[in-house]
mmCIF file of C-alpha atoms and ligand atoms in Angstrom:
data_model
loop_
_atom_site.group_PDB
_atom_site.id
_atom_site.type_symbol
_atom_site.label_atom_id
_atom_site.label_comp_id
_atom_site.label_asym_id
_atom_site.label_seq_id
_atom_site.Cartn_x
_atom_site.Cartn_y
_atom_site.Cartn_z
ATOM 1 C CA MET A 1 -20.546 -42.086 -10.304
ATOM 2 C CA ASN A 2 -17.242 -42.996 -11.779
ATOM 3 C CA GLN A 3 -19.188 -44.822 -14.207
ATOM 4 C CA LEU A 4 -21.036 -41.492 -15.656
ATOM 5 C CA PHE A 5 -18.367 -39.963 -18.301
ATOM 6 C CA ASP A 6 -17.266 -43.927 -18.995
ATOM 7 C CA LEU A 7 -17.058 -44.493 -22.992
ATOM 8 C CA ASN A 8 -15.189 -48.029 -22.750
ATOM 9 C CA GLY A 9 -17.021 -49.627 -25.099
ATOM 10 C CA LYS A 10 -19.339 -48.206 -26.423
ATOM 11 C CA VAL A 11 -20.131 -48.169 -30.621
ATOM 12 C CA ILE A 12 -19.902 -45.059 -32.189
ATOM 13 C CA VAL A 13 -20.022 -44.269 -35.706
ATOM 14 C CA VAL A 14 -18.621 -41.547 -36.969
ATOM 15 C CA THR A 15 -19.478 -38.838 -40.399
ATOM 16 C CA GLY A 16 -17.277 -36.597 -41.268
ATOM 17 C CA ALA A 17 -14.461 -38.881 -39.442
ATOM 18 C CA THR A 18 -11.894 -37.672 -42.200
ATOM 19 C CA GLY A 19 -12.707 -34.215 -41.324
ATOM 20 C CA ILE A 20 -10.898 -31.786 -38.648
ATOM 21 C CA LEU A 21 -13.599 -31.748 -35.629
ATOM 22 C CA ALA A 22 -15.848 -34.995 -36.429
ATOM 23 C CA GLY A 23 -11.882 -36.394 -36.680
ATOM 24 C CA GLY A 24 -10.444 -35.753 -34.223
ATOM 25 C CA ALA A 25 -13.029 -36.443 -31.751
ATOM 26 C CA ALA A 26 -13.602 -39.508 -33.770
ATOM 27 C CA LYS A 27 -9.413 -40.618 -32.661
ATOM 28 C CA TYR A 28 -10.375 -39.493 -28.683
ATOM 29 C CA LEU A 29 -14.286 -41.484 -28.479
ATOM 30 C CA GLN A 30 -12.024 -44.620 -29.272
ATOM 31 C CA GLN A 31 -9.062 -43.441 -27.279
ATOM 32 C CA ASN A 32 -11.198 -43.254 -23.950
ATOM 33 C CA GLY A 33 -12.113 -46.917 -25.131
ATOM 34 C CA ALA A 34 -14.622 -46.973 -28.453
ATOM 35 C CA LYS A 35 -15.038 -48.679 -30.153
ATOM 36 C CA VAL A 36 -15.374 -46.268 -34.070
ATOM 37 C CA ILE A 37 -16.771 -47.448 -37.530
ATOM 38 C CA TYR A 38 -14.979 -43.792 -38.868
ATOM 39 C CA LEU A 39 -17.061 -43.254 -42.013
ATOM 40 C CA GLY A 40 -15.487 -41.009 -44.897
ATOM 41 C CA ARG A 41 -16.693 -40.670 -49.080
ATOM 42 C CA ASN A 42 -13.077 -40.365 -49.394
ATOM 43 C CA GLN A 43 -11.333 -43.777 -49.695
ATOM 44 C CA GLU A 44 -7.947 -42.828 -49.743
ATOM 45 C CA ARG A 45 -8.741 -40.547 -46.208
ATOM 46 C CA VAL A 46 -10.558 -43.691 -45.014
ATOM 47 C CA ASP A 47 -7.670 -46.005 -45.239
ATOM 48 C CA LYS A 48 -5.195 -43.125 -43.746
ATOM 49 C CA ALA A 49 -7.809 -42.622 -40.230
ATOM 50 C CA ILE A 50 -7.974 -46.369 -40.283
ATOM 51 C CA SER A 51 -3.969 -47.186 -40.470
ATOM 52 C CA GLU A 52 -4.220 -44.324 -37.506
ATOM 53 C CA ALA A 53 -7.021 -45.953 -35.453
ATOM 54 C CA ASN A 54 -5.750 -49.272 -35.701
ATOM 55 C CA GLU A 55 -2.323 -47.464 -33.376
ATOM 56 C CA ILE A 56 -5.091 -47.220 -30.767
ATOM 57 C CA SER A 57 -7.082 -50.020 -31.155
ATOM 58 C CA GLN A 58 -8.007 -52.521 -33.581
ATOM 59 C CA ASP A 59 -11.833 -51.844 -32.257
ATOM 60 C CA CYS A 60 -12.444 -49.922 -35.116
ATOM 61 C CA MET A 61 -13.843 -49.384 -38.453
ATOM 62 C CA GLY A 62 -13.636 -47.623 -41.626
ATOM 63 C CA LEU A 63 -16.836 -47.028 -44.747
ATOM 64 C CA THR A 64 -15.925 -45.635 -47.620
ATOM 65 C CA CYS A 65 -19.876 -43.867 -48.413
ATOM 66 C CA ASP A 66 -21.576 -40.340 -48.957
ATOM 67 C CA VAL A 67 -24.157 -39.458 -46.627
ATOM 68 C CA LEU A 68 -26.378 -38.862 -49.212
ATOM 69 C CA ASP A 69 -25.747 -42.857 -50.908
ATOM 70 C CA GLU A 70 -28.346 -44.111 -48.548
ATOM 71 C CA ARG A 71 -28.190 -47.526 -49.942
ATOM 72 C CA GLY A 72 -24.778 -47.288 -49.020
ATOM 73 C CA LEU A 73 -25.896 -46.252 -45.767
ATOM 74 C CA LYS A 74 -28.105 -49.076 -45.516
ATOM 75 C CA GLU A 75 -24.753 -51.426 -46.840
ATOM 76 C CA GLY A 76 -22.308 -49.507 -43.794
ATOM 77 C CA TYR A 77 -25.277 -50.367 -41.430
ATOM 78 C CA GLU A 78 -25.590 -53.875 -42.027
ATOM 79 C CA ALA A 79 -21.989 -54.377 -42.009
ATOM 80 C CA VAL A 80 -21.990 -52.645 -38.301
ATOM 81 C CA LEU A 81 -24.147 -54.377 -37.548
ATOM 82 C CA SER A 82 -22.758 -57.889 -37.910
ATOM 83 C CA ARG A 83 -19.273 -56.631 -37.106
ATOM 84 C CA PHE A 84 -20.524 -55.192 -33.213
ATOM 85 C CA GLY A 85 -23.089 -56.619 -33.713
ATOM 86 C CA ARG A 86 -25.651 -52.937 -31.523
ATOM 87 C CA ILE A 87 -24.921 -48.933 -31.673
ATOM 88 C CA ASP A 88 -24.831 -46.522 -28.987
ATOM 89 C CA ALA A 89 -23.501 -43.734 -31.031
ATOM 90 C CA LEU A 90 -23.954 -41.765 -34.291
ATOM 91 C CA ILE A 91 -22.031 -38.414 -34.827
ATOM 92 C CA ASN A 92 -23.148 -36.594 -37.839
ATOM 93 C CA GLY A 93 -19.477 -34.655 -38.133
ATOM 94 C CA ALA A 94 -19.733 -34.669 -42.337
ATOM 95 C CA GLY A 95 -20.204 -31.523 -43.434
ATOM 96 C CA GLY A 96 -19.082 -28.044 -45.345
ATOM 97 C CA ASN A 97 -19.671 -24.675 -47.314
ATOM 98 C CA MET A 98 -19.646 -24.056 -50.789
ATOM 99 C CA PRO A 99 -18.634 -20.855 -52.442
ATOM 100 C CA GLY A 100 -21.604 -20.384 -54.994
ATOM 101 C CA ALA A 101 -24.566 -21.232 -52.550
ATOM 102 C CA THR A 102 -22.671 -17.881 -50.637
ATOM 103 C CA ILE A 103 -22.651 -14.252 -51.485
ATOM 104 C CA GLY A 104 -18.823 -12.697 -51.245
ATOM 105 C CA PRO A 105 -18.214 -9.427 -51.032
ATOM 106 C CA ASP A 106 -17.639 -9.307 -54.808
ATOM 107 C CA LYS A 107 -21.044 -10.491 -55.152
ATOM 108 C CA GLU A 108 -24.745 -9.131 -55.323
ATOM 109 C CA ILE A 109 -27.807 -11.380 -53.005
ATOM 110 C CA PHE A 110 -29.638 -11.914 -56.819
ATOM 111 C CA ASP A 111 -26.645 -14.454 -57.989
ATOM 112 C CA LEU A 112 -27.155 -15.988 -55.404
ATOM 113 C CA ASP A 113 -26.821 -20.233 -57.121
ATOM 114 C CA LEU A 114 -29.505 -21.955 -56.065
ATOM 115 C CA ASP A 115 -27.286 -25.058 -58.054
ATOM 116 C CA ASP A 116 -25.019 -24.667 -55.258
ATOM 117 C CA TYR A 117 -27.667 -24.214 -52.550
ATOM 118 C CA ALA A 118 -29.870 -27.672 -52.770
ATOM 119 C CA LYS A 119 -26.355 -28.993 -52.452
ATOM 120 C CA VAL A 120 -25.347 -27.071 -49.410
ATOM 121 C CA MET A 121 -28.452 -28.068 -48.156
ATOM 122 C CA ASP A 122 -28.442 -31.364 -49.027
ATOM 123 C CA LEU A 123 -25.258 -32.454 -47.805
ATOM 124 C CA ASN A 124 -25.957 -30.451 -44.399
ATOM 125 C CA LEU A 125 -29.209 -31.206 -43.780
ATOM 126 C CA LYS A 126 -30.608 -34.889 -45.577
ATOM 127 C CA GLY A 127 -27.139 -35.619 -44.965
ATOM 128 C CA THR A 128 -27.302 -36.089 -41.129
ATOM 129 C CA VAL A 129 -31.392 -36.834 -42.045
ATOM 130 C CA ILE A 130 -30.680 -39.511 -44.011
ATOM 131 C CA PRO A 131 -27.494 -41.147 -41.557
ATOM 132 C CA THR A 132 -29.597 -40.968 -38.694
ATOM 133 C CA LEU A 133 -32.958 -42.535 -40.107
ATOM 134 C CA THR A 134 -30.249 -45.085 -41.403
ATOM 135 C CA PHE A 135 -28.119 -45.971 -38.785
ATOM 136 C CA ALA A 136 -30.490 -45.014 -35.331
ATOM 137 C CA GLN A 137 -32.706 -47.715 -36.385
ATOM 138 C CA ALA A 138 -31.143 -50.510 -34.140
ATOM 139 C CA PHE A 139 -31.556 -47.737 -30.975
ATOM 140 C CA LYS A 140 -35.191 -48.432 -31.798
ATOM 141 C CA GLU A 141 -34.329 -52.540 -31.007
ATOM 142 C CA GLN A 142 -32.094 -51.622 -28.162
ATOM 143 C CA LYS A 143 -34.096 -49.296 -26.941
ATOM 144 C CA SER A 144 -31.459 -46.891 -26.265
ATOM 145 C CA GLY A 145 -28.688 -44.306 -28.164
ATOM 146 C CA CYS A 146 -27.748 -40.924 -28.992
ATOM 147 C CA VAL A 147 -27.095 -38.708 -31.819
ATOM 148 C CA ILE A 148 -25.089 -36.581 -32.494
ATOM 149 C CA ASN A 149 -25.832 -33.292 -34.703
ATOM 150 C CA PHE A 150 -23.611 -30.094 -35.657
ATOM 151 C CA SER A 151 -25.120 -26.930 -36.570
ATOM 152 C CA SER A 152 -22.762 -23.881 -36.360
ATOM 153 C CA MET A 153 -22.861 -20.500 -34.871
ATOM 154 C CA SER A 154 -25.026 -19.693 -38.536
ATOM 155 C CA SER A 155 -28.606 -21.027 -37.364
ATOM 156 C CA THR A 156 -29.856 -18.613 -34.705
ATOM 157 C CA GLN A 157 -27.768 -15.872 -35.857
ATOM 158 C CA ALA A 158 -27.493 -14.255 -39.016
ATOM 159 C CA LEU A 159 -24.430 -14.585 -40.449
ATOM 160 C CA THR A 160 -23.524 -12.498 -43.197
ATOM 161 C CA ARG A 161 -22.958 -14.472 -46.837
ATOM 162 C CA VAL A 162 -23.212 -18.070 -45.271
ATOM 163 C CA LEU A 163 -27.252 -17.797 -46.894
ATOM 164 C CA GLY A 164 -27.537 -22.394 -48.006
ATOM 165 C CA TYR A 165 -25.366 -22.948 -44.881
ATOM 166 C CA SER A 166 -27.201 -20.756 -41.876
ATOM 167 C CA ASN A 167 -30.819 -22.406 -43.958
ATOM 168 C CA ALA A 168 -29.490 -25.895 -43.831
ATOM 169 C CA LYS A 169 -28.094 -25.656 -40.172
ATOM 170 C CA ALA A 170 -30.807 -23.437 -38.657
ATOM 171 C CA ALA A 171 -32.814 -27.095 -40.050
ATOM 172 C CA ILE A 172 -30.398 -29.236 -37.959
ATOM 173 C CA ASP A 173 -31.613 -27.241 -34.861
ATOM 174 C CA ASN A 174 -34.962 -28.550 -35.707
ATOM 175 C CA PHE A 175 -34.369 -31.678 -36.632
ATOM 176 C CA THR A 176 -32.875 -32.102 -33.220
ATOM 177 C CA ARG A 177 -35.528 -30.925 -31.330
ATOM 178 C CA TRP A 178 -37.930 -33.055 -33.799
ATOM 179 C CA MET A 179 -36.127 -36.286 -34.032
ATOM 180 C CA ALA A 180 -35.238 -36.334 -30.040
ATOM 181 C CA THR A 181 -38.951 -35.529 -29.057
ATOM 182 C CA GLU A 182 -39.804 -38.508 -31.465
ATOM 183 C CA MET A 183 -37.812 -41.241 -31.078
ATOM 184 C CA ALA A 184 -38.285 -40.662 -26.662
ATOM 185 C CA SER A 185 -41.892 -41.039 -27.289
ATOM 186 C CA LYS A 186 -41.946 -43.508 -29.173
ATOM 187 C CA TYR A 187 -39.482 -45.304 -28.284
ATOM 188 C CA GLY A 188 -38.714 -44.301 -24.433
ATOM 189 C CA ASP A 189 -35.975 -42.568 -22.260
ATOM 190 C CA GLY A 190 -33.189 -44.193 -23.442
ATOM 191 C CA ILE A 191 -32.857 -42.893 -26.806
ATOM 192 C CA ARG A 192 -31.852 -38.929 -26.839
ATOM 193 C CA VAL A 193 -30.674 -36.140 -29.369
ATOM 194 C CA ASN A 194 -28.684 -33.774 -29.332
ATOM 195 C CA ALA A 195 -25.914 -31.034 -31.313
ATOM 196 C CA VAL A 196 -22.981 -28.899 -30.866
ATOM 197 C CA ALA A 197 -22.857 -25.564 -32.210
ATOM 198 C CA PRO A 198 -19.324 -25.281 -32.529
ATOM 199 C CA GLY A 199 -18.191 -21.436 -32.801
ATOM 200 C CA PHE A 200 -15.607 -20.812 -35.348
ATOM 201 C CA PHE A 201 -12.285 -23.743 -35.339
ATOM 202 C CA ILE A 202 -10.500 -23.749 -38.034
ATOM 203 C CA SER A 203 -10.767 -26.232 -40.328
ATOM 204 C CA LYS A 204 -9.489 -26.244 -43.723
ATOM 205 C CA GLN A 205 -12.469 -24.882 -45.369
ATOM 206 C CA ASN A 206 -12.609 -21.868 -43.232
ATOM 207 C CA LYS A 207 -9.002 -21.106 -43.432
ATOM 208 C CA ALA A 208 -7.954 -19.260 -45.527
ATOM 209 C CA LEU A 209 -11.709 -16.708 -45.200
ATOM 210 C CA LEU A 210 -9.988 -17.197 -41.036
ATOM 211 C CA THR A 211 -6.193 -16.173 -41.699
ATOM 212 C CA ASN A 212 -3.293 -14.590 -43.356
ATOM 213 C CA GLU A 213 -0.237 -16.853 -43.860
ATOM 214 C CA ASP A 214 1.570 -15.675 -42.016
ATOM 215 C CA GLY A 215 -1.627 -16.572 -39.751
ATOM 216 C CA SER A 216 -2.554 -12.887 -38.871
ATOM 217 C CA PHE A 217 -6.137 -12.473 -39.581
ATOM 218 C CA THR A 218 -7.759 -11.254 -42.566
ATOM 219 C CA GLU A 219 -11.188 -8.981 -42.931
ATOM 220 C CA ARG A 220 -13.314 -11.541 -41.885
ATOM 221 C CA GLY A 221 -11.307 -13.021 -38.573
ATOM 222 C CA GLN A 222 -10.913 -9.995 -37.346
ATOM 223 C CA GLN A 223 -14.754 -9.564 -37.848
ATOM 224 C CA VAL A 224 -15.192 -12.842 -36.131
ATOM 225 C CA ILE A 225 -12.580 -12.773 -33.014
ATOM 226 C CA ASN A 226 -14.236 -9.070 -31.543
ATOM 227 C CA LYS A 227 -17.763 -10.629 -31.275
ATOM 228 C CA THR A 228 -16.107 -13.797 -29.386
ATOM 229 C CA PRO A 229 -15.466 -13.127 -25.526
ATOM 230 C CA PHE A 230 -12.591 -14.970 -25.910
ATOM 231 C CA ARG A 231 -10.314 -13.186 -28.213
ATOM 232 C CA ARG A 232 -10.134 -16.423 -30.349
ATOM 233 C CA PHE A 233 -10.735 -19.317 -32.336
ATOM 234 C CA GLY A 234 -12.058 -23.058 -31.195
ATOM 235 C CA LYS A 235 -9.494 -25.699 -30.073
ATOM 236 C CA GLN A 236 -10.190 -29.178 -32.267
ATOM 237 C CA GLU A 237 -10.164 -30.473 -29.001
ATOM 238 C CA GLU A 238 -12.341 -27.700 -27.389
ATOM 239 C CA ILE A 239 -15.149 -29.769 -29.114
ATOM 240 C CA TYR A 240 -14.651 -33.457 -28.048
ATOM 241 C CA GLY A 241 -15.523 -32.587 -23.726
ATOM 242 C CA ALA A 242 -19.015 -31.855 -25.280
ATOM 243 C CA ILE A 243 -19.121 -34.770 -27.531
ATOM 244 C CA HIS A 244 -18.411 -36.779 -24.327
ATOM 245 C CA TYR A 245 -21.115 -35.053 -22.750
ATOM 246 C CA LEU A 246 -23.920 -35.803 -24.989
ATOM 247 C CA ILE A 247 -22.707 -39.945 -25.778
ATOM 248 C CA SER A 248 -22.123 -40.088 -21.592
ATOM 249 C CA ASP A 249 -24.388 -41.442 -18.748
ATOM 250 C CA SER A 250 -24.166 -37.845 -18.245
ATOM 251 C CA SER A 251 -26.634 -36.263 -20.353
ATOM 252 C CA SER A 252 -29.085 -39.289 -19.222
ATOM 253 C CA PHE A 253 -32.072 -36.187 -19.756
ATOM 254 C CA VAL A 254 -30.483 -34.175 -21.730
ATOM 255 C CA THR A 255 -32.147 -34.443 -24.806
ATOM 256 C CA GLY A 256 -32.866 -31.557 -27.778
ATOM 257 C CA THR A 257 -30.892 -29.430 -26.571
ATOM 258 C CA VAL A 258 -27.641 -27.529 -28.474
ATOM 259 C CA LEU A 259 -23.987 -26.997 -27.042
ATOM 260 C CA ALA A 260 -22.759 -23.534 -27.970
ATOM 261 C CA VAL A 261 -19.185 -24.823 -27.954
ATOM 262 C CA ASP A 262 -18.021 -21.402 -28.957
ATOM 263 C CA GLY A 263 -16.163 -18.735 -26.422
ATOM 264 C CA GLY A 264 -19.262 -16.701 -25.645
ATOM 265 C CA PHE A 265 -19.759 -15.533 -29.545
ATOM 266 C CA SER A 266 -23.306 -16.716 -29.570
ATOM 267 C CA CYS A 267 -24.082 -15.020 -25.747
ATOM 268 C CA PHE A 268 -22.587 -11.687 -26.228
ATOM 269 C CA CYS A 269 -24.423 -8.881 -29.121
ATOM 270 C CA GLY A 270 -20.133 -7.899 -30.047
ATOM 271 C CA VAL A 271 -20.694 -4.295 -27.947
HETATM 272 N N1 NAD B 301 -14.856 -25.292 -38.089
HETATM 273 C C1 NAD B 301 -16.521 -24.718 -37.643
HETATM 274 O O1 NAD B 301 -15.386 -23.648 -37.331
HETATM 275 C C2 NAD B 301 -17.626 -25.109 -38.101
HETATM 276 C C3 NAD B 301 -17.772 -24.302 -37.153
HETATM 277 C C4 NAD B 301 -19.697 -24.379 -36.975
HETATM 278 C C5 NAD B 301 -20.173 -25.875 -37.336
HETATM 279 N N2 NAD B 301 -19.254 -27.607 -38.364
HETATM 280 C C6 NAD B 301 -20.279 -28.845 -38.570
HETATM 281 O O2 NAD B 301 -18.740 -29.487 -37.544
HETATM 282 C C7 NAD B 301 -19.086 -30.649 -39.099
HETATM 283 C C8 NAD B 301 -17.688 -30.534 -38.968
HETATM 284 O O3 NAD B 301 -17.080 -28.632 -39.882
HETATM 285 P P1 NAD B 301 -15.206 -29.511 -39.536
HETATM 286 O O4 NAD B 301 -14.741 -27.820 -39.566
HETATM 287 O O5 NAD B 301 -14.127 -29.839 -39.467
HETATM 288 O O6 NAD B 301 -15.276 -29.383 -41.627
HETATM 289 P P2 NAD B 301 -13.663 -30.622 -42.043
HETATM 290 O O7 NAD B 301 -14.279 -30.182 -44.093
HETATM 291 O O8 NAD B 301 -12.494 -30.699 -41.145
HETATM 292 O O9 NAD B 301 -14.484 -31.654 -42.158
HETATM 293 C C9 NAD B 301 -16.237 -32.450 -42.313
HETATM 294 C C10 NAD B 301 -15.916 -33.925 -43.168
HETATM 295 O O10 NAD B 301 -17.288 -33.966 -44.096
HETATM 296 C C11 NAD B 301 -16.609 -34.529 -44.517
HETATM 297 N N3 NAD B 301 -17.958 -35.156 -46.355
HETATM 298 C C12 NAD B 301 -18.169 -33.237 -46.548
HETATM 299 N N4 NAD B 301 -18.559 -33.716 -47.721
HETATM 300 C C13 NAD B 301 -19.434 -35.111 -47.912
HETATM 301 C C14 NAD B 301 -20.280 -36.138 -48.320
HETATM 302 N N5 NAD B 301 -21.276 -36.285 -48.925
HETATM 303 N N6 NAD B 301 -20.554 -38.011 -47.756
HETATM 304 C C15 NAD B 301 -19.374 -38.154 -46.536
HETATM 305 N N7 NAD B 301 -18.828 -37.418 -46.228
HETATM 306 C C16 NAD B 301 -18.509 -35.224 -47.049
HETATM 307 C C17 NAD B 301 -15.814 -33.615 -45.777
HETATM 308 O O11 NAD B 301 -14.992 -34.724 -46.238
HETATM 309 C C18 NAD B 301 -14.948 -34.266 -44.191
HETATM 310 O O12 NAD B 301 -14.926 -35.094 -43.744
HETATM 311 C C19 NAD B 301 -18.911 -29.970 -39.998
HETATM 312 O O13 NAD B 301 -21.082 -29.976 -40.584
HETATM 313 C C20 NAD B 301 -19.728 -28.091 -40.222
HETATM 314 O O14 NAD B 301 -20.685 -27.338 -40.964
HETATM 315 C C21 NAD B 301 -17.788 -26.221 -38.137
#
């Protein structure tokens, strides 16, 4: 029974690995015996992540690539296979928002910048689909492997302002179910595709939106807290357990799910 949560030797590719949630999870997985590939688009940040990762173990690798760059991902895929010989999991952690794709308090709904909207859709949706179609090819040969996508609270509930991001995350839920079904139907029950849906965790992207410089909540931060029964934001490390579970054999009959890690945000109507 102790083997259920074993991660030893698993080869795990992590996109967005220079960011808060996926980056923290990547290190956690490596500390628990996994061989981790840190994929990020900024060379300097990938170098920094790898120099820290090397202190955990030498079984790690950096890949500098945009998640929308099909060719770069393909080269990365070949590089991972040539070094490690297999891939056990892909974590699609790259994602985010941009101001033009949101409707700020000073804007009309009709002011939406469609170029920014398209960029946010591309980053969050295609930026998950393309890496999955690239790295999950290994799963077909192996007849095993798993994908973990990043959804959001905004995928099933309307969250004010963030139109493009919400649309893309809703599509991620759909892609998770679709890919789970297709992979299992075609290649068997060793391949699983799931998602985590974080509630509100402080990241570089949302820090100024949710908290003031003195650490108190902004008006929007307070609105989030009011709808979170735990009355706090998530801590980075509180996402690691869900990811560990979904990668490990303990979830061998779990596919196509979106697992909320949210302090109760999604089950509470706010009143
Ligand atoms: N923090 C939260 O509260 C929260 C809530 C719900 C969902 N999420 C999702 O969790 C995931 C991780 O978010 P985070 O909070 O750690 O944010 P983060 O900004 O710290 O991490 C996102 C990472 O994605 C990378 N990235 C962006 N565009 C890229 C591209 N084109 N190619 C390659 N990499 C790219 C960034 O460089 C960054 O390292 C994202 O998908 C985000 O949407 C976060």
